[in-house]
Amino acid sequence: MTERPLITDAPNTWCPGCGNFALEYAFRDVFQELQKEGISLEKFVLVTGIGCHAKIADYLDVNSFYAIHGRAIPVATGIKIARPDLHVICCVGDGDAYAEGLDHLIFGAKRNIDITVVVHNNRVYGLTTGQYTPTSPLGFKGRSTPAGTLEYPLNPLELMLTSGATYIGRGYTKNLKLLRPLLKDAILHKGFSFLDVLQICATYYDVHSMYDSLVYEVKEQPGESYEEVIKRLREWDYNNKAPIGLGTYYRKEAPTFNDRITVMKVSDREREEIIRRVLEEHL
Ligand code: SF4
Ligand code: MG
């Protein structure tokens, strides 16, 4: 198999220092690694929302689909239902996923549809020049909030756990060494995988010095109780005041939405047999 460089000839318009470059590099490395491990490049499809992050579809030479703002997850869900053999990956922004598309994010997790959601979380609307998003910290001063926001940020990891996501992790664009394995893990996980990536916006919210001083690597804790996971997810509330854990927080095997669709298509007898097997495997 000849290795494609995976770079298109589209001119890159990200600002110098933008964290999206790191995500693009990480994706390229992971796609190439997975190709070497036997997954053909044609089996990956990237679905994006709207925002600076979405330009990754222009720059990475893989199958891709530009959805509208906040609607990457329903598109990805449709693709996965029609073509269960594909690895469907959503690249979405924080405004895109946690504001416009929040309902879709929650329902994707609730269904445990077997897709991967990677949030380029720069905690600002970059493409529209710096408005606050659901993960901007309290007091964030931007175009729409010159005197500072009056709202606390969302904790997306906690929200995803309570919504039913079966893989939850956090990455950082200045830690490529960790970002690559996290992306690979999230892509290979069977079920709804959610990766929140702290992405530096060099122009409207450059907090890399603060992140550099606060981040540390979390250790995966298999067998941990739900309450213990919640406690760890609450260590940082996205308000810039605590240590920030990076890594895999949660992973669970559970029937996916496609498994349930399969159950719907068969005879009553076969359905009973599948349900019995699923229960045996997962309870
Ligand atoms: Fe990157 Fe921010 Fe520039 Fe958008 S505005 S390209 S997120 S640095
Ligand atoms: Mg953003």
PDB file of C-alpha atoms and ligand atoms in Angstrom:
ATOM      1  CA  MET A   1       0.000   0.000   0.000  1.00  0.00           C
ATOM      2  CA  THR A   2       1.426   3.414  -0.919  1.00  0.00           C
ATOM      3  CA  GLU A   3       1.196   5.928   1.854  1.00  0.00           C
ATOM      4  CA  ARG A   4      -0.590   9.162   0.901  1.00  0.00           C
ATOM      5  CA  PRO A   5       0.738  12.300   2.556  1.00  0.00           C
ATOM      6  CA  LEU A   6      -2.851  13.216   3.498  1.00  0.00           C
ATOM      7  CA  ILE A   7      -2.309  16.917   2.810  1.00  0.00           C
ATOM      8  CA  THR A   8      -4.425  18.705   0.223  1.00  0.00           C
ATOM      9  CA  ASP A   9      -3.189  21.699  -1.770  1.00  0.00           C
ATOM     10  CA  ALA A  10      -5.795  24.045  -0.196  1.00  0.00           C
ATOM     11  CA  PRO A  11      -4.091  27.203   1.138  1.00  0.00           C
ATOM     12  CA  ASN A  12      -4.034  27.168   4.934  1.00  0.00           C
ATOM     13  CA  THR A  13      -5.689  30.212   6.542  1.00  0.00           C
ATOM     14  CA  TRP A  14      -5.350  29.357  10.251  1.00  0.00           C
ATOM     15  CA  CYS A  15      -3.510  32.075  12.234  1.00  0.00           C
ATOM     16  CA  PRO A  16       0.146  31.379  13.106  1.00  0.00           C
ATOM     17  CA  GLY A  17       0.264  29.591  16.472  1.00  0.00           C
ATOM     18  CA  CYS A  18      -3.284  28.198  16.181  1.00  0.00           C
ATOM     19  CA  GLY A  19      -3.793  24.903  18.021  1.00  0.00           C
ATOM     20  CA  ASN A  20      -5.682  23.512  15.043  1.00  0.00           C
ATOM     21  CA  PHE A  21      -2.313  22.776  13.409  1.00  0.00           C
ATOM     22  CA  ALA A  22      -1.498  20.337  16.210  1.00  0.00           C
ATOM     23  CA  LEU A  23      -4.833  18.586  15.775  1.00  0.00           C
ATOM     24  CA  GLU A  24      -4.242  18.296  12.037  1.00  0.00           C
ATOM     25  CA  TYR A  25      -0.786  16.778  12.605  1.00  0.00           C
ATOM     26  CA  ALA A  26      -2.143  14.396  15.212  1.00  0.00           C
ATOM     27  CA  PHE A  27      -4.953  13.243  12.922  1.00  0.00           C
ATOM     28  CA  ARG A  28      -2.547  12.690  10.058  1.00  0.00           C
ATOM     29  CA  ASP A  29      -0.215  10.612  12.214  1.00  0.00           C
ATOM     30  CA  VAL A  30      -3.066   8.545  13.604  1.00  0.00           C
ATOM     31  CA  PHE A  31      -4.637   7.898  10.184  1.00  0.00           C
ATOM     32  CA  GLN A  32      -1.259   6.786   8.854  1.00  0.00           C
ATOM     33  CA  GLU A  33      -0.648   4.561  11.865  1.00  0.00           C
ATOM     34  CA  LEU A  34      -4.081   2.976  11.564  1.00  0.00           C
ATOM     35  CA  GLN A  35      -3.484   2.434   7.838  1.00  0.00           C
ATOM     36  CA  LYS A  36      -0.295   0.530   8.688  1.00  0.00           C
ATOM     37  CA  GLU A  37      -2.329  -1.535  11.135  1.00  0.00           C
ATOM     38  CA  GLY A  38      -4.673  -2.568   8.317  1.00  0.00           C
ATOM     39  CA  ILE A  39      -7.529  -0.054   8.257  1.00  0.00           C
ATOM     40  CA  SER A  40      -7.812   1.352   4.764  1.00  0.00           C
ATOM     41  CA  LEU A  41      -7.939   5.134   4.477  1.00  0.00           C
ATOM     42  CA  GLU A  42     -11.255   4.850   2.659  1.00  0.00           C
ATOM     43  CA  LYS A  43     -12.801   3.602   5.900  1.00  0.00           C
ATOM     44  CA  PHE A  44     -12.455   7.005   7.619  1.00  0.00           C
ATOM     45  CA  VAL A  45     -14.875   9.858   7.220  1.00  0.00           C
ATOM     46  CA  LEU A  46     -14.535  13.254   8.815  1.00  0.00           C
ATOM     47  CA  VAL A  47     -17.646  15.325   9.493  1.00  0.00           C
ATOM     48  CA  THR A  48     -17.181  18.930  10.588  1.00  0.00           C
ATOM     49  CA  GLY A  49     -19.349  21.720  11.913  1.00  0.00           C
ATOM     50  CA  ILE A  50     -18.736  25.380  11.110  1.00  0.00           C
ATOM     51  CA  GLY A  51     -15.865  27.376  12.575  1.00  0.00           C
ATOM     52  CA  CYS A  52     -12.080  27.605  12.338  1.00  0.00           C
ATOM     53  CA  HIS A  53     -11.857  23.898  13.273  1.00  0.00           C
ATOM     54  CA  ALA A  54     -13.910  22.911  10.211  1.00  0.00           C
ATOM     55  CA  LYS A  55     -11.167  23.927   7.801  1.00  0.00           C
ATOM     56  CA  ILE A  56      -9.443  20.674   8.794  1.00  0.00           C
ATOM     57  CA  ALA A  57     -11.714  19.048   6.203  1.00  0.00           C
ATOM     58  CA  ASP A  58     -10.082  21.231   3.529  1.00  0.00           C
ATOM     59  CA  TYR A  59      -6.553  20.388   4.633  1.00  0.00           C
ATOM     60  CA  LEU A  60      -6.713  16.659   5.401  1.00  0.00           C
ATOM     61  CA  ASP A  61      -6.995  14.441   2.346  1.00  0.00           C
ATOM     62  CA  VAL A  62      -9.618  12.006   3.659  1.00  0.00           C
ATOM     63  CA  ASN A  63     -13.344  11.533   2.989  1.00  0.00           C
ATOM     64  CA  SER A  64     -15.108  14.481   4.553  1.00  0.00           C
ATOM     65  CA  PHE A  65     -18.429  16.256   4.884  1.00  0.00           C
ATOM     66  CA  TYR A  66     -18.971  19.886   5.923  1.00  0.00           C
ATOM     67  CA  ALA A  67     -22.174  19.959   7.954  1.00  0.00           C
ATOM     68  CA  ILE A  68     -23.949  23.132   9.026  1.00  0.00           C
ATOM     69  CA  HIS A  69     -23.369  24.811  12.385  1.00  0.00           C
ATOM     70  CA  GLY A  70     -23.937  22.421  15.270  1.00  0.00           C
ATOM     71  CA  ARG A  71     -25.174  19.619  13.004  1.00  0.00           C
ATOM     72  CA  ALA A  72     -22.131  17.410  12.520  1.00  0.00           C
ATOM     73  CA  ILE A  73     -23.429  14.721  14.887  1.00  0.00           C
ATOM     74  CA  PRO A  74     -26.762  13.998  13.126  1.00  0.00           C
ATOM     75  CA  VAL A  75     -24.901  13.783   9.801  1.00  0.00           C
ATOM     76  CA  ALA A  76     -22.338  11.430  11.332  1.00  0.00           C
ATOM     77  CA  THR A  77     -25.135   9.381  12.900  1.00  0.00           C
ATOM     78  CA  GLY A  78     -26.781   8.932   9.490  1.00  0.00           C
ATOM     79  CA  ILE A  79     -23.496   7.905   7.896  1.00  0.00           C
ATOM     80  CA  LYS A  80     -22.799   5.360  10.637  1.00  0.00           C
ATOM     81  CA  ILE A  81     -26.275   3.837  10.367  1.00  0.00           C
ATOM     82  CA  ALA A  82     -25.994   3.533   6.570  1.00  0.00           C
ATOM     83  CA  ARG A  83     -22.371   2.377   6.586  1.00  0.00           C
ATOM     84  CA  PRO A  84     -21.526   0.628   9.871  1.00  0.00           C
ATOM     85  CA  ASP A  85     -18.139  -0.379   8.422  1.00  0.00           C
ATOM     86  CA  LEU A  86     -16.874   3.238   8.422  1.00  0.00           C
ATOM     87  CA  HIS A  87     -15.036   5.033  11.230  1.00  0.00           C
ATOM     88  CA  VAL A  88     -17.002   8.273  11.472  1.00  0.00           C
ATOM     89  CA  ILE A  89     -15.231  11.149  13.201  1.00  0.00           C
ATOM     90  CA  CYS A  90     -16.765  14.537  13.994  1.00  0.00           C
ATOM     91  CA  CYS A  91     -14.468  17.534  14.328  1.00  0.00           C
ATOM     92  CA  VAL A  92     -16.511  20.212  16.021  1.00  0.00           C
ATOM     93  CA  GLY A  93     -15.901  23.498  17.816  1.00  0.00           C
ATOM     94  CA  ASP A  94     -16.928  24.417  21.354  1.00  0.00           C
ATOM     95  CA  GLY A  95     -19.529  26.939  20.189  1.00  0.00           C
ATOM     96  CA  ASP A  96     -20.580  24.439  17.562  1.00  0.00           C
ATOM     97  CA  ALA A  97     -20.942  21.442  19.918  1.00  0.00           C
ATOM     98  CA  TYR A  98     -21.791  23.027  23.278  1.00  0.00           C
ATOM     99  CA  ALA A  99     -24.169  25.771  22.066  1.00  0.00           C
ATOM    100  CA  GLU A 100     -25.794  25.328  18.641  1.00  0.00           C
ATOM    101  CA  GLY A 101     -25.394  21.553  18.614  1.00  0.00           C
ATOM    102  CA  LEU A 102     -25.748  20.728  22.308  1.00  0.00           C
ATOM    103  CA  ASP A 103     -28.942  18.700  21.891  1.00  0.00           C
ATOM    104  CA  HIS A 104     -27.288  16.568  19.198  1.00  0.00           C
ATOM    105  CA  LEU A 105     -24.244  15.988  21.375  1.00  0.00           C
ATOM    106  CA  ILE A 106     -26.399  14.786  24.258  1.00  0.00           C
ATOM    107  CA  PHE A 107     -28.528  12.546  22.051  1.00  0.00           C
ATOM    108  CA  GLY A 108     -25.464  11.093  20.315  1.00  0.00           C
ATOM    109  CA  ALA A 109     -24.116  10.092  23.735  1.00  0.00           C
ATOM    110  CA  LYS A 110     -27.511   8.863  24.926  1.00  0.00           C
ATOM    111  CA  ARG A 111     -27.829   6.573  21.889  1.00  0.00           C
ATOM    112  CA  ASN A 112     -24.233   5.401  22.169  1.00  0.00           C
ATOM    113  CA  ILE A 113     -23.918   5.747  18.403  1.00  0.00           C
ATOM    114  CA  ASP A 114     -20.494   4.416  17.433  1.00  0.00           C
ATOM    115  CA  ILE A 115     -18.888   7.693  16.320  1.00  0.00           C
ATOM    116  CA  THR A 116     -15.997   9.798  17.617  1.00  0.00           C
ATOM    117  CA  VAL A 117     -16.528  13.425  18.584  1.00  0.00           C
ATOM    118  CA  VAL A 118     -13.402  15.577  18.841  1.00  0.00           C
ATOM    119  CA  VAL A 119     -14.106  19.053  20.183  1.00  0.00           C
ATOM    120  CA  HIS A 120     -11.561  21.709  19.180  1.00  0.00           C
ATOM    121  CA  ASN A 121     -12.277  23.582  22.409  1.00  0.00           C
ATOM    122  CA  ASN A 122     -10.598  26.996  22.204  1.00  0.00           C
ATOM    123  CA  ARG A 123     -13.309  28.407  24.502  1.00  0.00           C
ATOM    124  CA  VAL A 124     -14.120  31.231  22.092  1.00  0.00           C
ATOM    125  CA  TYR A 125     -15.854  31.775  18.747  1.00  0.00           C
ATOM    126  CA  GLY A 126     -12.692  32.311  16.701  1.00  0.00           C
ATOM    127  CA  LEU A 127     -14.073  32.528  13.168  1.00  0.00           C
ATOM    128  CA  THR A 128     -16.458  35.326  14.148  1.00  0.00           C
ATOM    129  CA  THR A 129     -13.671  37.203  15.980  1.00  0.00           C
ATOM    130  CA  GLY A 130     -13.943  36.444  19.673  1.00  0.00           C
ATOM    131  CA  GLN A 131     -17.371  36.046  21.250  1.00  0.00           C
ATOM    132  CA  TYR A 132     -17.773  33.946  24.429  1.00  0.00           C
ATOM    133  CA  THR A 133     -18.849  30.303  24.203  1.00  0.00           C
ATOM    134  CA  PRO A 134     -20.312  27.863  26.784  1.00  0.00           C
ATOM    135  CA  THR A 135     -16.794  26.970  28.003  1.00  0.00           C
ATOM    136  CA  SER A 136     -15.412  30.519  28.303  1.00  0.00           C
ATOM    137  CA  PRO A 137     -14.565  31.285  31.945  1.00  0.00           C
ATOM    138  CA  LEU A 138     -16.614  33.594  34.132  1.00  0.00           C
ATOM    139  CA  GLY A 139     -15.653  37.197  33.367  1.00  0.00           C
ATOM    140  CA  PHE A 140     -14.390  36.435  29.836  1.00  0.00           C
ATOM    141  CA  LYS A 141     -14.083  39.697  27.918  1.00  0.00           C
ATOM    142  CA  GLY A 142     -14.810  39.401  24.213  1.00  0.00           C
ATOM    143  CA  ARG A 143     -16.644  41.115  21.388  1.00  0.00           C
ATOM    144  CA  SER A 144     -20.088  40.329  22.769  1.00  0.00           C
ATOM    145  CA  THR A 145     -19.117  40.739  26.444  1.00  0.00           C
ATOM    146  CA  PRO A 146     -16.780  43.749  26.716  1.00  0.00           C
ATOM    147  CA  ALA A 147     -17.433  43.988  30.466  1.00  0.00           C
ATOM    148  CA  GLY A 148     -16.970  40.245  31.003  1.00  0.00           C
ATOM    149  CA  THR A 149     -19.408  37.307  31.037  1.00  0.00           C
ATOM    150  CA  LEU A 150     -21.695  36.798  34.011  1.00  0.00           C
ATOM    151  CA  GLU A 151     -22.014  33.020  33.497  1.00  0.00           C
ATOM    152  CA  TYR A 152     -20.104  30.019  34.740  1.00  0.00           C
ATOM    153  CA  PRO A 153     -18.809  27.684  32.022  1.00  0.00           C
ATOM    154  CA  LEU A 154     -20.197  24.238  31.255  1.00  0.00           C
ATOM    155  CA  ASN A 155     -18.208  21.180  32.252  1.00  0.00           C
ATOM    156  CA  PRO A 156     -18.603  19.141  29.053  1.00  0.00           C
ATOM    157  CA  LEU A 157     -16.911  16.013  30.394  1.00  0.00           C
ATOM    158  CA  GLU A 158     -19.352  15.740  33.271  1.00  0.00           C
ATOM    159  CA  LEU A 159     -22.256  16.413  30.909  1.00  0.00           C
ATOM    160  CA  MET A 160     -21.080  13.620  28.605  1.00  0.00           C
ATOM    161  CA  LEU A 161     -20.757  11.122  31.429  1.00  0.00           C
ATOM    162  CA  THR A 162     -24.284  11.785  32.631  1.00  0.00           C
ATOM    163  CA  SER A 163     -25.599  11.651  29.033  1.00  0.00           C
ATOM    164  CA  GLY A 164     -24.234   8.160  28.385  1.00  0.00           C
ATOM    165  CA  ALA A 165     -20.956   8.589  26.462  1.00  0.00           C
ATOM    166  CA  THR A 166     -18.891   5.414  26.702  1.00  0.00           C
ATOM    167  CA  TYR A 167     -15.466   6.989  26.160  1.00  0.00           C
ATOM    168  CA  ILE A 168     -14.464  10.334  27.689  1.00  0.00           C
ATOM    169  CA  GLY A 169     -11.077  12.009  27.464  1.00  0.00           C
ATOM    170  CA  ARG A 170      -9.368  15.370  27.470  1.00  0.00           C
ATOM    171  CA  GLY A 171      -6.378  16.423  25.342  1.00  0.00           C
ATOM    172  CA  TYR A 172      -4.347  19.582  24.823  1.00  0.00           C
ATOM    173  CA  THR A 173      -2.925  20.853  21.548  1.00  0.00           C
ATOM    174  CA  LYS A 174       0.436  21.623  23.162  1.00  0.00           C
ATOM    175  CA  ASN A 175       0.808  18.002  24.281  1.00  0.00           C
ATOM    176  CA  LEU A 176       0.999  16.136  20.962  1.00  0.00           C
ATOM    177  CA  LYS A 177       2.664  13.152  22.586  1.00  0.00           C
ATOM    178  CA  LEU A 178      -0.521  12.479  24.526  1.00  0.00           C
ATOM    179  CA  LEU A 179      -2.942  13.784  21.905  1.00  0.00           C
ATOM    180  CA  ARG A 180      -2.005  11.118  19.335  1.00  0.00           C
ATOM    181  CA  PRO A 181      -2.777   8.056  21.509  1.00  0.00           C
ATOM    182  CA  LEU A 182      -5.923   9.730  22.840  1.00  0.00           C
ATOM    183  CA  LEU A 183      -7.201  10.307  19.305  1.00  0.00           C
ATOM    184  CA  LYS A 184      -6.369   6.755  18.317  1.00  0.00           C
ATOM    185  CA  ASP A 185      -8.110   5.338  21.368  1.00  0.00           C
ATOM    186  CA  ALA A 186     -11.183   7.485  20.793  1.00  0.00           C
ATOM    187  CA  ILE A 187     -11.394   6.450  17.118  1.00  0.00           C
ATOM    188  CA  LEU A 188     -11.042   2.741  17.901  1.00  0.00           C
ATOM    189  CA  HIS A 189     -13.495   2.739  20.820  1.00  0.00           C
ATOM    190  CA  LYS A 190     -16.762   0.965  19.966  1.00  0.00           C
ATOM    191  CA  GLY A 191     -19.496   3.349  21.039  1.00  0.00           C
ATOM    192  CA  PHE A 192     -19.853   7.103  21.472  1.00  0.00           C
ATOM    193  CA  SER A 193     -16.392   8.499  22.148  1.00  0.00           C
ATOM    194  CA  PHE A 194     -15.925  12.037  23.274  1.00  0.00           C
ATOM    195  CA  LEU A 195     -12.614  13.876  23.314  1.00  0.00           C
ATOM    196  CA  ASP A 196     -12.484  17.482  24.508  1.00  0.00           C
ATOM    197  CA  VAL A 197      -9.253  19.014  23.223  1.00  0.00           C
ATOM    198  CA  LEU A 198      -8.049  22.272  24.771  1.00  0.00           C
ATOM    199  CA  GLN A 199      -7.064  24.062  21.596  1.00  0.00           C
ATOM    200  CA  ILE A 200      -5.118  27.293  21.740  1.00  0.00           C
ATOM    201  CA  CYS A 201      -6.699  30.202  19.875  1.00  0.00           C
ATOM    202  CA  ALA A 202      -3.606  32.321  19.333  1.00  0.00           C
ATOM    203  CA  THR A 203      -5.628  35.370  18.318  1.00  0.00           C
ATOM    204  CA  TYR A 204      -8.627  35.605  20.663  1.00  0.00           C
ATOM    205  CA  TYR A 205      -7.876  33.453  23.714  1.00  0.00           C
ATOM    206  CA  ASP A 206      -4.241  32.537  24.049  1.00  0.00           C
ATOM    207  CA  VAL A 207      -3.984  30.935  27.473  1.00  0.00           C
ATOM    208  CA  HIS A 208      -1.174  28.505  26.743  1.00  0.00           C
ATOM    209  CA  SER A 209       1.023  29.774  29.623  1.00  0.00           C
ATOM    210  CA  MET A 210      -1.818  29.224  32.060  1.00  0.00           C
ATOM    211  CA  TYR A 211      -2.594  25.738  30.658  1.00  0.00           C
ATOM    212  CA  ASP A 212       1.109  24.842  30.674  1.00  0.00           C
ATOM    213  CA  SER A 213       1.252  25.606  34.387  1.00  0.00           C
ATOM    214  CA  LEU A 214      -1.941  23.686  35.255  1.00  0.00           C
ATOM    215  CA  VAL A 215      -2.025  20.521  33.121  1.00  0.00           C
ATOM    216  CA  TYR A 216      -1.015  17.067  34.321  1.00  0.00           C
ATOM    217  CA  GLU A 217      -1.668  13.542  33.015  1.00  0.00           C
ATOM    218  CA  VAL A 218      -4.447  11.522  34.604  1.00  0.00           C
ATOM    219  CA  LYS A 219      -4.141   7.774  34.969  1.00  0.00           C
ATOM    220  CA  GLU A 220      -6.969   5.633  33.666  1.00  0.00           C
ATOM    221  CA  GLN A 221      -8.795   4.022  36.593  1.00  0.00           C
ATOM    222  CA  PRO A 222     -10.518   0.828  35.421  1.00  0.00           C
ATOM    223  CA  GLY A 223     -13.250  -0.391  37.765  1.00  0.00           C
ATOM    224  CA  GLU A 224     -13.774   3.044  39.298  1.00  0.00           C
ATOM    225  CA  SER A 225     -17.321   3.762  40.505  1.00  0.00           C
ATOM    226  CA  TYR A 226     -19.528   6.304  38.748  1.00  0.00           C
ATOM    227  CA  GLU A 227     -19.292   8.638  41.752  1.00  0.00           C
ATOM    228  CA  GLU A 228     -15.502   8.467  41.702  1.00  0.00           C
ATOM    229  CA  VAL A 229     -15.406   9.317  37.982  1.00  0.00           C
ATOM    230  CA  ILE A 230     -17.739  12.285  38.552  1.00  0.00           C
ATOM    231  CA  LYS A 231     -15.513  13.498  41.374  1.00  0.00           C
ATOM    232  CA  ARG A 232     -12.437  13.398  39.130  1.00  0.00           C
ATOM    233  CA  LEU A 233     -14.299  15.103  36.272  1.00  0.00           C
ATOM    234  CA  ARG A 234     -15.258  17.913  38.646  1.00  0.00           C
ATOM    235  CA  GLU A 235     -11.668  18.605  39.675  1.00  0.00           C
ATOM    236  CA  TRP A 236     -11.549  21.327  37.003  1.00  0.00           C
ATOM    237  CA  ASP A 237     -14.740  23.275  36.312  1.00  0.00           C
ATOM    238  CA  TYR A 238     -13.378  25.048  33.188  1.00  0.00           C
ATOM    239  CA  ASN A 239     -13.003  28.226  35.221  1.00  0.00           C
ATOM    240  CA  ASN A 240      -9.188  28.329  35.092  1.00  0.00           C
ATOM    241  CA  LYS A 241      -8.489  27.727  38.759  1.00  0.00           C
ATOM    242  CA  ALA A 242      -7.511  24.109  39.326  1.00  0.00           C
ATOM    243  CA  PRO A 243      -5.126  21.468  38.031  1.00  0.00           C
ATOM    244  CA  ILE A 244      -6.309  20.342  34.587  1.00  0.00           C
ATOM    245  CA  GLY A 245      -6.214  16.596  34.000  1.00  0.00           C
ATOM    246  CA  LEU A 246      -5.381  15.281  30.519  1.00  0.00           C
ATOM    247  CA  GLY A 247      -5.987  11.714  29.392  1.00  0.00           C
ATOM    248  CA  THR A 248      -8.703   9.072  29.389  1.00  0.00           C
ATOM    249  CA  TYR A 249     -11.213   9.536  32.197  1.00  0.00           C
ATOM    250  CA  TYR A 250     -13.791   6.902  31.389  1.00  0.00           C
ATOM    251  CA  ARG A 251     -14.287   3.908  29.126  1.00  0.00           C
ATOM    252  CA  LYS A 252     -17.105   1.386  29.103  1.00  0.00           C
ATOM    253  CA  GLU A 253     -18.327  -1.374  26.783  1.00  0.00           C
ATOM    254  CA  ALA A 254     -22.020  -1.189  25.993  1.00  0.00           C
ATOM    255  CA  PRO A 255     -24.353  -2.032  23.074  1.00  0.00           C
ATOM    256  CA  THR A 256     -24.257   0.674  20.412  1.00  0.00           C
ATOM    257  CA  PHE A 257     -27.146   2.203  18.483  1.00  0.00           C
ATOM    258  CA  ASN A 258     -26.231   0.036  15.484  1.00  0.00           C
ATOM    259  CA  ASP A 259     -26.374  -3.083  17.689  1.00  0.00           C
ATOM    260  CA  ARG A 260     -29.937  -2.127  18.585  1.00  0.00           C
ATOM    261  CA  ILE A 261     -30.856  -1.485  14.943  1.00  0.00           C
ATOM    262  CA  THR A 262     -29.619  -4.957  14.101  1.00  0.00           C
ATOM    263  CA  VAL A 263     -31.949  -6.284  16.773  1.00  0.00           C
ATOM    264  CA  MET A 264     -34.902  -4.497  15.140  1.00  0.00           C
ATOM    265  CA  LYS A 265     -34.328  -6.044  11.707  1.00  0.00           C
ATOM    266  CA  VAL A 266     -34.442  -9.729  12.598  1.00  0.00           C
ATOM    267  CA  SER A 267     -37.123 -12.248  13.463  1.00  0.00           C
ATOM    268  CA  ASP A 268     -38.512 -12.508  16.997  1.00  0.00           C
ATOM    269  CA  ARG A 269     -36.479 -15.641  17.679  1.00  0.00           C
ATOM    270  CA  GLU A 270     -33.230 -14.165  16.426  1.00  0.00           C
ATOM    271  CA  ARG A 271     -33.968 -10.970  18.383  1.00  0.00           C
ATOM    272  CA  GLU A 272     -34.354 -12.916  21.618  1.00  0.00           C
ATOM    273  CA  GLU A 273     -31.083 -14.681  20.928  1.00  0.00           C
ATOM    274  CA  ILE A 274     -29.239 -11.381  20.269  1.00  0.00           C
ATOM    275  CA  ILE A 275     -30.685  -9.769  23.387  1.00  0.00           C
ATOM    276  CA  ARG A 276     -29.658 -12.781  25.446  1.00  0.00           C
ATOM    277  CA  ARG A 277     -26.104 -12.574  24.045  1.00  0.00           C
ATOM    278  CA  VAL A 278     -25.852  -8.806  24.583  1.00  0.00           C
ATOM    279  CA  LEU A 279     -27.041  -9.153  28.169  1.00  0.00           C
ATOM    280  CA  GLU A 280     -24.567 -11.958  28.813  1.00  0.00           C
ATOM    281  CA  GLU A 281     -21.706  -9.922  27.355  1.00  0.00           C
ATOM    282  CA  HIS A 282     -22.447  -6.647  29.008  1.00  0.00           C
ATOM    283  CA  LEU A 283     -24.034  -7.299  32.388  1.00  0.00           C
TER     284      LEU A 283
HETATM  285 FE1  SF4 B   1      -7.044  29.509  15.202  1.00  0.00          FE
HETATM  286 FE2  SF4 B   1      -8.147  31.396  16.714  1.00  0.00          FE
HETATM  287 FE3  SF4 B   1      -7.044  32.040  14.379  1.00  0.00          FE
HETATM  288 FE4  SF4 B   1      -9.321  30.655  14.457  1.00  0.00          FE
HETATM  289  S1  SF4 B   1      -9.026  32.747  15.170  1.00  0.00           S
HETATM  290  S2  SF4 B   1      -7.545  30.228  13.137  1.00  0.00           S
HETATM  291  S3  SF4 B   1      -8.994  29.352  16.271  1.00  0.00           S
HETATM  292  S4  SF4 B   1      -5.978  31.207  16.170  1.00  0.00           S
HETATM  293 MG    MG B   2     -14.363  27.807  19.464  1.00  0.00          MG
END
